[in-house]
Coordinates of C-alpha atoms in Angstrom, one line a residue:
X27 CA 103.3 93.4 126.0
X28 CA 102.9 91.9 129.5
X29 CA 102.8 88.2 130.4
X30 CA 99.3 86.7 130.3
X31 CA 97.8 89.0 127.6
X32 CA 94.8 87.5 125.9
X33 CA 95.9 86.4 122.4
X34 CA 93.3 88.6 120.6
X35 CA 94.4 91.7 122.4
X36 CA 98.1 90.9 121.7
X37 CA 97.4 90.5 118.0
X38 CA 95.4 93.7 117.9
X39 CA 98.4 95.5 119.4
X40 CA 100.7 94.1 116.7
X41 CA 98.3 95.4 114.0
X42 CA 98.1 98.9 115.6
X43 CA 101.8 99.1 116.1
X44 CA 102.3 98.3 112.4
X45 CA 100.2 101.4 111.5
X46 CA 97.3 99.4 110.2
X47 CA 94.2 101.6 110.5
X48 CA 91.4 99.3 109.3
X49 CA 90.4 95.7 109.6
X50 CA 87.8 94.3 107.3
X51 CA 85.8 91.2 108.1
X52 CA 82.8 89.2 109.0
X53 CA 82.8 87.9 112.7
X54 CA 82.4 84.2 112.8
X55 CA 84.1 81.2 114.4
X56 CA 87.2 82.0 116.4
X57 CA 87.7 85.3 114.4
X58 CA 85.3 86.8 117.0
X59 CA 88.3 86.9 119.3
X60 CA 90.2 89.0 116.8
X61 CA 87.3 91.5 116.9
X62 CA 87.3 91.4 120.7
X63 CA 90.9 92.3 120.7
X64 CA 90.4 95.2 118.3
X65 CA 88.1 96.9 120.8
X66 CA 91.2 97.6 122.9
X67 CA 92.9 99.6 120.1
X68 CA 89.7 101.2 118.7
X69 CA 91.4 104.6 118.9
X70 CA 93.9 103.4 116.3
X71 CA 92.2 100.7 114.3
X72 CA 88.7 100.7 112.9
X73 CA 86.8 97.4 112.8
X74 CA 84.8 97.3 109.6
X75 CA 82.0 94.7 109.6
X76 CA 81.6 93.8 106.0
X77 CA 78.4 92.4 104.6
X78 CA 80.2 89.4 102.9
X79 CA 83.7 87.9 102.9
X80 CA 84.0 88.7 99.2
X81 CA 83.5 92.3 100.0
X82 CA 85.9 92.2 103.0
X83 CA 88.7 90.6 101.0
X84 CA 88.4 93.2 98.2
X85 CA 88.4 96.1 100.6
X86 CA 91.6 94.7 102.2
X87 CA 93.1 94.4 98.7
X88 CA 92.2 98.0 98.0
X89 CA 93.5 99.2 101.4
X90 CA 96.9 97.5 100.7
X91 CA 97.1 99.1 97.3
X92 CA 96.4 102.6 98.6
X93 CA 98.5 102.6 101.8
X94 CA 101.3 100.1 101.1
X95 CA 100.5 98.6 104.5
X96 CA 98.8 95.1 104.7
X97 CA 95.1 95.2 104.2
X98 CA 93.7 93.0 106.9
X99 CA 90.8 90.6 106.3
X100 CA 89.4 88.3 109.0
X101 CA 86.7 85.8 109.1
X102 CA 85.8 82.2 109.8
X103 CA 88.0 79.6 108.1
X104 CA 85.7 78.0 105.5
X105 CA 84.4 81.4 104.3
X106 CA 87.7 83.3 104.5
X107 CA 89.1 80.8 102.0
X108 CA 86.1 80.4 99.7
X109 CA 84.2 83.8 99.5
X110 CA 87.3 85.6 100.7
X111 CA 89.5 83.9 98.2
X112 CA 88.2 86.3 95.6
X113 CA 90.2 89.2 97.0
X114 CA 93.1 87.1 98.1
X115 CA 93.7 85.7 94.6
X116 CA 93.4 89.2 93.1
X117 CA 95.9 90.5 95.7
X118 CA 98.3 87.6 95.1
X119 CA 98.4 88.1 91.3
X120 CA 98.5 92.0 91.6
X121 CA 101.2 92.1 94.3
X122 CA 99.1 93.7 97.1
X123 CA 100.2 93.6 100.7
X124 CA 97.4 91.7 102.6
X125 CA 96.9 89.8 105.8
X126 CA 94.2 87.2 106.3
X127 CA 93.6 86.2 109.9
X128 CA 91.4 83.1 110.2
X129 CA 90.9 79.9 112.1
X130 CA 90.2 76.2 111.9
X131 CA 87.0 75.8 114.1
X132 CA 88.7 72.7 115.5
X133 CA 87.0 72.7 119.0
X134 CA 90.1 71.1 120.5
X135 CA 89.3 67.8 118.7
X136 CA 90.7 68.4 115.2
X137 CA 91.2 64.8 114.3
X138 CA 87.4 64.2 114.7
X139 CA 86.4 66.7 111.9
X140 CA 84.0 68.8 113.9
X141 CA 81.4 70.8 112.0
X142 CA 83.0 73.6 110.0
X143 CA 86.4 72.2 110.9
X144 CA 89.2 73.0 108.4
X145 CA 92.3 71.3 109.8
X146 CA 92.9 68.9 106.9
X147 CA 92.4 65.8 109.1
X148 CA 90.3 63.0 107.8
X149 CA 86.7 64.2 107.1
X150 CA 87.6 68.0 107.1
X151 CA 88.7 70.5 104.6
X152 CA 92.4 71.3 104.4
X153 CA 92.4 75.1 105.0
X154 CA 96.2 75.6 105.2
X155 CA 96.6 73.9 101.9
X156 CA 94.0 76.0 100.2
X157 CA 95.5 79.3 101.6
X158 CA 99.0 78.2 100.6
X159 CA 97.9 78.4 97.0
X160 CA 96.9 82.0 97.2
X161 CA 99.3 83.6 99.6
X162 CA 103.1 84.1 99.7
X163 CA 103.3 83.1 103.4
X164 CA 101.1 80.9 105.6
X165 CA 101.4 79.9 109.2
X166 CA 99.3 77.7 111.5
X167 CA 99.4 78.8 115.1
X168 CA 98.8 76.3 117.9
X169 CA 99.7 78.5 120.9
X170 CA 99.0 82.2 121.7
X171 CA 102.8 83.0 121.4
X172 CA 102.8 81.4 118.0
X173 CA 99.7 83.3 117.0
X174 CA 101.2 86.7 117.9
X175 CA 104.6 85.9 116.3
X176 CA 102.9 84.5 113.2
X177 CA 101.1 87.8 112.7
X178 CA 104.4 89.7 113.1
X179 CA 106.0 87.4 110.5
X180 CA 103.0 87.7 108.2
X181 CA 103.2 91.5 108.1
X182 CA 106.9 91.2 107.3
X183 CA 106.3 88.8 104.4
X184 CA 103.3 90.7 103.1
X185 CA 105.4 93.8 102.6
X186 CA 108.8 92.4 101.7
X187 CA 110.1 92.1 98.2
X188 CA 107.1 91.9 95.8
X189 CA 104.2 92.5 98.2
X190 CA 101.4 89.9 98.5
X191 CA 98.9 88.3 100.8
X192 CA 100.0 86.4 103.9
X193 CA 97.8 84.2 106.1
X194 CA 97.7 83.1 109.8
X195 CA 95.4 80.3 110.8
X196 CA 94.6 79.9 114.5
X197 CA 93.8 76.7 116.4
X198 CA 91.5 76.9 119.3
X199 CA 94.1 77.2 122.0
X200 CA 96.1 79.8 120.0
X201 CA 93.3 82.4 120.0
X202 CA 91.4 81.6 123.3
X203 CA 94.3 81.5 125.7
X204 CA 96.9 84.0 126.9
X205 CA 100.5 84.6 126.0
X206 CA 103.3 83.3 128.2
X207 CA 106.6 85.1 128.5
X208 CA 108.3 81.9 129.7
X209 CA 107.5 80.1 126.4
X210 CA 108.9 80.3 122.9
X211 CA 108.6 82.1 120.6
X212 CA 109.8 85.1 122.5
X213 CA 107.5 88.1 122.1
X214 CA 109.4 91.4 122.1
X215 CA 106.4 93.6 121.9
X216 CA 107.7 95.7 119.0
X217 CA 107.9 95.7 115.2
X218 CA 110.1 93.0 113.9
X219 CA 111.9 95.3 111.5
X220 CA 112.1 98.9 112.8
X221 CA 113.4 100.3 109.6
X222 CA 114.0 98.4 106.3
X223 CA 116.4 99.5 103.7
X224 CA 115.0 98.7 100.2
X225 CA 117.1 96.9 97.6
X226 CA 119.4 99.6 96.3
X227 CA 120.6 99.8 92.7
X228 CA 124.3 99.4 92.0
X229 CA 125.8 102.8 90.8
X230 CA 127.1 101.2 87.6
X231 CA 123.6 99.9 86.8
X232 CA 122.1 103.4 87.3
X233 CA 124.8 104.8 85.0
X234 CA 124.1 102.1 82.4
X235 CA 120.4 102.9 82.3
X236 CA 121.1 106.6 82.1
X237 CA 123.5 106.1 79.2
X238 CA 121.0 103.9 77.4
X239 CA 118.2 106.5 77.7
X240 CA 120.6 109.3 76.5
X241 CA 122.1 107.4 73.6
X242 CA 119.3 105.4 72.1
X243 CA 117.6 106.8 69.0
X244 CA 114.1 105.7 69.9
X245 CA 113.9 104.5 73.6
X246 CA 110.6 103.7 75.3
X247 CA 109.8 103.3 79.0
X248 CA 107.4 100.6 79.9
X249 CA 105.8 101.5 83.3
X250 CA 104.4 98.6 85.2
X251 CA 102.4 98.1 88.4
X252 CA 105.6 98.5 90.4
X253 CA 105.1 102.3 89.9
X254 CA 101.8 101.9 91.8
X255 CA 103.5 99.8 94.5
X256 CA 106.2 102.4 95.0
X257 CA 103.8 105.3 94.4
X258 CA 106.5 106.7 92.2
X259 CA 104.3 108.9 90.1
X260 CA 106.2 112.1 90.4
X261 CA 109.5 110.3 89.7
X262 CA 108.1 108.7 86.6
X263 CA 106.9 112.1 85.4
X264 CA 110.3 113.6 86.0
X265 CA 112.2 110.8 84.3
X266 CA 110.0 111.0 81.2
X267 CA 110.7 114.7 80.8
X268 CA 114.4 114.6 81.6
X269 CA 115.0 111.6 79.5
X270 CA 112.8 112.9 76.7
X271 CA 111.4 109.3 76.4
X272 CA 107.8 108.2 75.8
X273 CA 106.1 106.2 78.5
X274 CA 103.7 103.3 77.8
X275 CA 101.9 101.5 80.6
X276 CA 100.9 98.0 81.3
X277 CA 97.3 97.1 82.1
X278 CA 97.8 97.1 85.8
X279 CA 99.6 100.4 85.6
X280 CA 96.9 102.2 83.7
X281 CA 96.9 105.8 84.9
X282 CA 100.4 105.9 86.5
X283 CA 101.1 108.8 84.1
X284 CA 98.5 111.3 83.0
X285 CA 97.1 110.7 79.5
X286 CA 97.8 114.4 78.7
X287 CA 101.4 114.2 79.9
X288 CA 103.6 115.4 77.0
X289 CA 105.5 112.1 77.0
X290 CA 102.6 109.8 77.6
X291 CA 102.5 107.1 74.9
X292 CA 99.4 105.3 76.1
X293 CA 98.3 101.9 77.6
X294 CA 99.2 98.4 76.4
X295 CA 97.0 95.3 76.3
X296 CA 94.7 94.1 73.5
X297 CA 92.3 97.0 74.3
X298 CA 95.0 99.6 74.7
X299 CA 96.1 102.3 72.3
X300 CA 97.5 101.4 68.9
X301 CA 100.0 104.2 69.3
X302 CA 101.6 102.7 72.4
X303 CA 102.4 99.5 70.4
X304 CA 103.6 101.5 67.4
X305 CA 106.1 103.2 69.8
X306 CA 107.3 99.8 70.9
X307 CA 107.6 98.4 67.4
X308 CA 109.9 101.3 66.5
X309 CA 111.9 101.2 69.7
X310 CA 115.6 100.4 69.7
X311 CA 115.8 100.4 73.5
X312 CA 113.2 99.5 76.1
X313 CA 113.4 100.3 79.8
X314 CA 110.9 98.2 81.8
X315 CA 110.1 99.6 85.3
X316 CA 108.2 97.3 87.7
X317 CA 106.7 94.8 85.3
X318 CA 107.4 91.2 84.4
X319 CA 105.8 91.9 80.9
X320 CA 102.6 89.9 81.2
X321 CA 101.6 88.2 77.9
X322 CA 98.3 90.2 78.1
X323 CA 100.3 93.4 77.8
X324 CA 102.6 92.2 75.0
X325 CA 99.8 90.5 72.9
X326 CA 101.0 87.0 73.8
X327 CA 104.7 88.0 73.5
X328 CA 104.4 89.1 69.9
X329 CA 107.9 89.9 68.4
X330 CA 106.2 92.7 66.5
X331 CA 106.5 94.8 69.7
X332 CA 109.2 93.4 71.8
X333 CA 112.2 91.4 70.5
X334 CA 115.4 90.9 72.3
X335 CA 117.2 90.3 69.0
X336 CA 116.6 93.8 67.8
X337 CA 116.1 95.8 71.0
X338 CA 118.2 96.5 74.0
X339 CA 116.0 95.7 77.0
X340 CA 116.6 96.8 80.6
X341 CA 114.3 95.5 83.3
X342 CA 114.0 96.9 86.9
X343 CA 112.1 95.0 89.5
X344 CA 111.7 94.6 93.3
X345 CA 111.6 90.8 92.8
X346 CA 114.8 89.4 91.3
X347 CA 113.0 86.3 90.0
X348 CA 111.0 88.6 87.6
X349 CA 114.1 89.7 85.8
X350 CA 114.2 88.2 82.3
X351 CA 111.3 85.8 83.0
X352 CA 109.3 86.8 79.9
X353 CA 112.0 88.2 77.6
X354 CA 115.8 88.0 77.7
X355 CA 117.2 91.3 79.0
X356 CA 120.5 93.0 78.4
X357 CA 120.5 94.3 82.0
X358 CA 118.4 93.3 84.9
X359 CA 118.4 95.6 87.9
X360 CA 117.1 94.2 91.2
X361 CA 116.0 97.3 93.1
X362 CA 113.2 99.2 94.7
X363 CA 111.8 101.5 92.0
X364 CA 111.7 104.5 94.4
X365 CA 115.4 104.1 95.2
X366 CA 116.3 103.6 91.5
X367 CA 114.4 106.6 90.2
X368 CA 115.8 108.8 93.0
X369 CA 119.3 108.2 91.5
X370 CA 118.3 107.8 87.8
X371 CA 116.3 111.0 87.3
X372 CA 119.2 113.4 88.1
X373 CA 121.6 111.3 86.2
X374 CA 119.7 111.5 82.9
X375 CA 120.5 114.1 80.2
X376 CA 119.6 114.1 76.5
X377 CA 121.0 116.0 73.6
X378 CA 118.5 118.7 72.5
X379 CA 118.5 117.6 68.8
X380 CA 118.0 113.9 69.8
X381 CA 115.2 115.0 72.1
X382 CA 113.6 116.9 69.3
X383 CA 113.7 113.9 67.0
X384 CA 112.0 111.7 69.7
X385 CA 109.4 114.4 70.2
X386 CA 108.6 114.6 66.5
X387 CA 108.3 110.8 66.4
X388 CA 105.9 110.7 69.3
X389 CA 103.9 113.6 67.9
X390 CA 103.6 111.8 64.5
X391 CA 102.3 108.6 66.1
X392 CA 99.8 110.5 68.3
X393 CA 98.5 112.5 65.4
X394 CA 97.3 109.3 63.8
X395 CA 94.9 108.5 66.6
X396 CA 91.3 108.9 65.5
X397 CA 88.4 110.0 67.7
X398 CA 85.3 107.9 66.9
X399 CA 82.1 109.9 66.3
X400 CA 80.3 107.6 68.8
X401 CA 82.0 109.5 71.6
X402 CA 79.7 112.4 70.9
X403 CA 76.7 110.4 69.9
X404 CA 73.6 111.3 71.9
X405 CA 71.6 108.2 70.9
X406 CA 69.3 106.3 73.3
X407 CA 70.3 103.9 74.8
X408 CA 73.6 105.6 75.5
X409 CA 76.6 104.0 73.7
X410 CA 79.2 102.9 76.4
X411 CA 81.8 105.0 74.6
X412 CA 79.7 108.0 75.1
X413 CA 79.3 107.2 78.8
X414 CA 83.1 107.4 79.1
X415 CA 83.2 110.7 77.3
X416 CA 80.5 112.2 79.6
X417 CA 82.7 111.2 82.5
X418 CA 85.7 112.9 80.9
X419 CA 83.6 116.1 80.7
X420 CA 82.0 116.2 84.1
X421 CA 84.0 114.1 86.6
X422 CA 86.8 116.0 88.4
X423 CA 90.3 115.4 86.9
X424 CA 91.6 114.3 90.3
X425 CA 88.6 112.2 91.1
X426 CA 89.3 108.6 92.3
X427 CA 87.7 105.9 90.1
X428 CA 87.5 102.1 90.5
X429 CA 86.8 99.8 87.6
X430 CA 85.3 96.4 87.5
X431 CA 85.6 93.5 85.0
X432 CA 83.8 92.9 81.7
X433 CA 83.3 95.2 78.7
X434 CA 82.5 98.2 80.9
X435 CA 86.1 98.0 82.1
X436 CA 87.5 97.7 78.6
X437 CA 85.6 100.7 77.3
X438 CA 86.8 102.7 80.4
X439 CA 90.3 101.4 80.0
X440 CA 90.4 102.7 76.4
X441 CA 88.3 105.8 76.5
X442 CA 88.3 107.1 80.0
X443 CA 91.0 109.8 80.5
X444 CA 93.4 109.3 83.4
X445 CA 94.3 112.8 84.2
X446 CA 95.8 112.5 87.7
X447 CA 98.3 109.7 88.3
X448 CA 97.4 107.1 90.9
X449 CA 93.6 107.8 90.9
X450 CA 92.4 105.1 88.5
X451 CA 92.2 101.6 90.1
X452 CA 91.3 98.4 88.3
X453 CA 91.5 94.7 88.9
X454 CA 94.6 93.3 87.2
X455 CA 95.1 89.9 88.6
X456 CA 92.2 87.5 88.0
X457 CA 90.0 90.4 86.6
X458 CA 86.9 89.1 88.6
X459 CA 83.5 90.7 88.3
X460 CA 82.4 92.4 91.5
X461 CA 85.8 93.9 92.4
X462 CA 85.1 97.5 91.7
X463 CA 82.2 98.4 94.1
X464 CA 83.9 97.1 97.3
X465 CA 87.2 98.6 96.2
X466 CA 85.4 102.0 96.0
X467 CA 84.1 101.5 99.6
X468 CA 87.6 100.9 100.9
X469 CA 89.0 103.9 99.0
X470 CA 86.3 106.1 100.6
X471 CA 87.4 104.9 104.0
X472 CA 91.1 105.4 103.4
X473 CA 90.6 108.9 102.0
X474 CA 87.7 110.4 104.0
X475 CA 86.0 113.3 102.3
X476 CA 86.8 112.1 98.8
X477 CA 83.9 111.1 96.5
X478 CA 84.8 107.9 94.8
X479 CA 83.3 106.7 91.5
X480 CA 82.7 103.0 91.0
X481 CA 82.1 101.9 87.4
X482 CA 80.6 98.5 86.8
X483 CA 78.3 96.6 84.5
X484 CA 74.9 95.1 85.4
X485 CA 76.5 91.6 85.6
X486 CA 79.2 92.6 88.0
X487 CA 77.0 94.8 90.1
X488 CA 74.4 92.0 90.4
X489 CA 77.2 89.9 92.1
X490 CA 77.9 92.6 94.7
X491 CA 74.6 94.1 95.8
X492 CA 75.6 93.7 99.4
X493 CA 77.9 96.7 99.0
X494 CA 74.9 99.0 99.1
X495 CA 74.3 98.0 102.7
X496 CA 77.9 98.8 103.7
X497 CA 77.8 102.1 101.9
X498 CA 74.7 103.1 103.8
X499 CA 75.9 101.8 107.2
X500 CA 79.2 103.7 107.0
X501 CA 77.7 106.8 105.1
X502 CA 80.4 106.5 102.4
X503 CA 80.5 109.1 99.6
X504 CA 80.6 106.6 96.7
X505 CA 78.9 107.1 93.4
X506 CA 78.0 103.7 91.9
X507 CA 77.7 104.0 88.1
X508 CA 76.0 100.9 86.6
X509 CA 76.1 100.4 82.9
X510 CA 73.1 98.2 82.2
X511 CA 73.0 96.5 78.8
X512 CA 71.0 93.6 80.1
X513 CA 73.6 90.9 79.3
X514 CA 77.1 89.6 80.0
X515 CA 78.6 91.5 77.1
X516 CA 82.2 90.2 77.2
X517 CA 80.9 86.6 77.3
X518 CA 78.6 87.3 74.4
X519 CA 81.5 88.6 72.4
X520 CA 83.3 85.3 72.8
X521 CA 80.2 83.3 71.9
X522 CA 79.1 85.3 68.9
X523 CA 75.5 86.1 67.8
X524 CA 75.0 82.6 66.4
X525 CA 75.4 80.8 69.7
X526 CA 74.2 83.2 72.3
X527 CA 73.7 81.1 75.5
X528 CA 73.4 82.0 79.2
X529 CA 74.4 85.7 78.8
X530 CA 71.0 87.5 79.0
X531 CA 70.2 89.3 82.2
X532 CA 66.8 90.6 83.1
X533 CA 66.2 94.4 83.0
X534 CA 66.7 94.8 86.8
X535 CA 65.9 98.2 88.3
X536 CA 69.1 98.8 90.2
X537 CA 68.1 102.4 91.0
X538 CA 65.0 101.0 92.8
X539 CA 67.1 98.5 94.7
X540 CA 69.4 101.4 95.8
X541 CA 66.4 103.4 97.0
X542 CA 65.2 100.4 99.0
X543 CA 68.6 100.5 100.8
X544 CA 68.1 104.2 101.5
X545 CA 70.4 105.4 98.8
X546 CA 69.6 108.0 96.2
X547 CA 69.0 106.0 93.0
X548 CA 68.6 107.4 89.5
X549 CA 67.8 105.6 86.2
X550 CA 68.8 107.5 83.1
X551 CA 68.8 106.7 79.4
X552 CA 70.4 109.7 77.7
X553 CA 73.7 111.5 78.1
X554 CA 72.2 114.8 79.3
X555 CA 70.5 113.1 82.2
X556 CA 73.6 111.1 82.9
X557 CA 75.8 114.2 83.1
X558 CA 73.3 115.9 85.4
X559 CA 73.1 112.9 87.7
X560 CA 76.9 112.6 87.9
X561 CA 77.3 116.3 88.6
X562 CA 74.6 116.2 91.3
X563 CA 76.2 113.2 93.0
X564 CA 79.4 115.2 93.6
X565 CA 77.7 117.3 96.2
X566 CA 75.7 114.5 97.8
X567 CA 76.4 113.6 101.5
X568 CA 76.4 109.8 101.1
X569 CA 76.2 107.1 98.5
X570 CA 74.4 107.5 95.2
X571 CA 73.6 105.0 92.5
X572 CA 73.2 106.0 88.8
X573 CA 72.0 103.3 86.4
X574 CA 72.4 104.2 82.8
X575 CA 70.8 102.1 80.0
X576 CA 73.6 101.3 77.5
X577 CA 73.2 100.0 74.0
X578 CA 73.8 96.2 73.8
X579 CA 74.6 96.5 70.1
X580 CA 77.8 98.4 71.0
X581 CA 79.0 95.6 73.2
X582 CA 81.3 94.2 70.5
X583 CA 82.6 97.6 69.4
X584 CA 85.8 97.1 71.4
X585 CA 89.0 98.6 70.1
X586 CA 91.5 95.8 69.6
X587 CA 95.1 96.4 68.7
X588 CA 96.0 95.0 65.3
X589 CA 98.9 92.5 65.1
X590 CA 98.9 89.8 62.4
X591 CA 101.4 87.8 64.4
X592 CA 99.5 87.9 67.7
X593 CA 97.2 85.2 68.9
X594 CA 95.4 87.5 71.3
X595 CA 91.5 87.4 71.1

């Protein structure tokens, strides 16, 4: 980096050198200078003009999840923190590496609160304070050198330890002027950390975990979102088989092990599989991999399932502060999951008779699972359970799928089969409606040539219609599946039929809206037409929208795990 480089160009070089391939944003305010700089690295970094800051922030969240590199989101200060806060909060709560580059629109007179100013001075909004509440690192840059260095530091913080969003806020001079080699901070023009050694597990800790898995009568592995972050799907598969131990997954980790894996025990959460909780209830030892054991996953920490007084609990996490935070543990291991599993898998061995006993126990629990007849019910409108079964029958086993919030996600969470690890993506932080469609757009960009399926309800899709424009503009192979029951089903469930208020949605023709955007739009009301439309979309060149009329009377037919001592809804 030579002396006198425009700040925007210098920042773009930092992003390109970090291996970041996409930047998502809406040009506005001083962020225009970021887009100007990106033109100089266009051969390495694609600028994606989003239709809305909400969309851009979710796409950055999804990019970070898929690549392990910071998903970059940029835009003007007031809107980056408000509309863009949607994706930042989700990324913060889900541990996604993200980077938001924004500005204060201070016009060089920050104390006078210029229009759109966000410096925090009298009469203006305090942008740094807002962003500090949804990021793990935040820096205000007042000079070009500070701006470039802050981006370097933000990338480091976003990817260190438990990943998360980091923010850099530019003042006028920081983004409009040039770097100066004679001034601090010194700019080295290369990655701050060339090679980072992840936290390595102590050899005695690895041996202790291996011994526990080999000696316990009924051990269970709880796989958390850390498996996604480490992309340790193959290692988890190998560990389950070598340790002859059932694997249950947290909500954020849904799909990290295939549902048809011989040692898969099912997902947790109130809408998970009863068998997964039965395994925990019988367990004498629990090995937790990459989860802080969110109360949502443990039915508000019910002792029916996890109890440190009767179970030996081991917890492994990239973030030391997560160890023992929800339940006391016998052994806490601060380590990168990839590093731990690389040593643990070959160290595990189980007696054949003990393995056979564990297998019989798992088979017994699985044999009790009942398949509801509604999965094969061809009624009109289509029951949402049947929609998921149709997907199981026609959508490719290795197809990538994004879920949204609401009852549509709950039905998918329970009934949709995860058959290839790492291909099912869902919001797990704030669980906001409108996450799934833009996440699918980002997935299609990160994995060119793959068709991505976005599943959402009519309420969530109504909040994110702008995604249709982006899908068309970038010719993205996304199939938008909208389950239309003409109401906010999850809200209705909480209200009950005797006090139904503000939940009804008009019968909007989303297929017609899609066609108005130039997208193939289909409206179906039976399972045969649904299967045909889904199959046809697999060979389409660009985006497709399929709207299926679902039965509102099935909205409350959600499977809830039974626990008399739990206070979960």
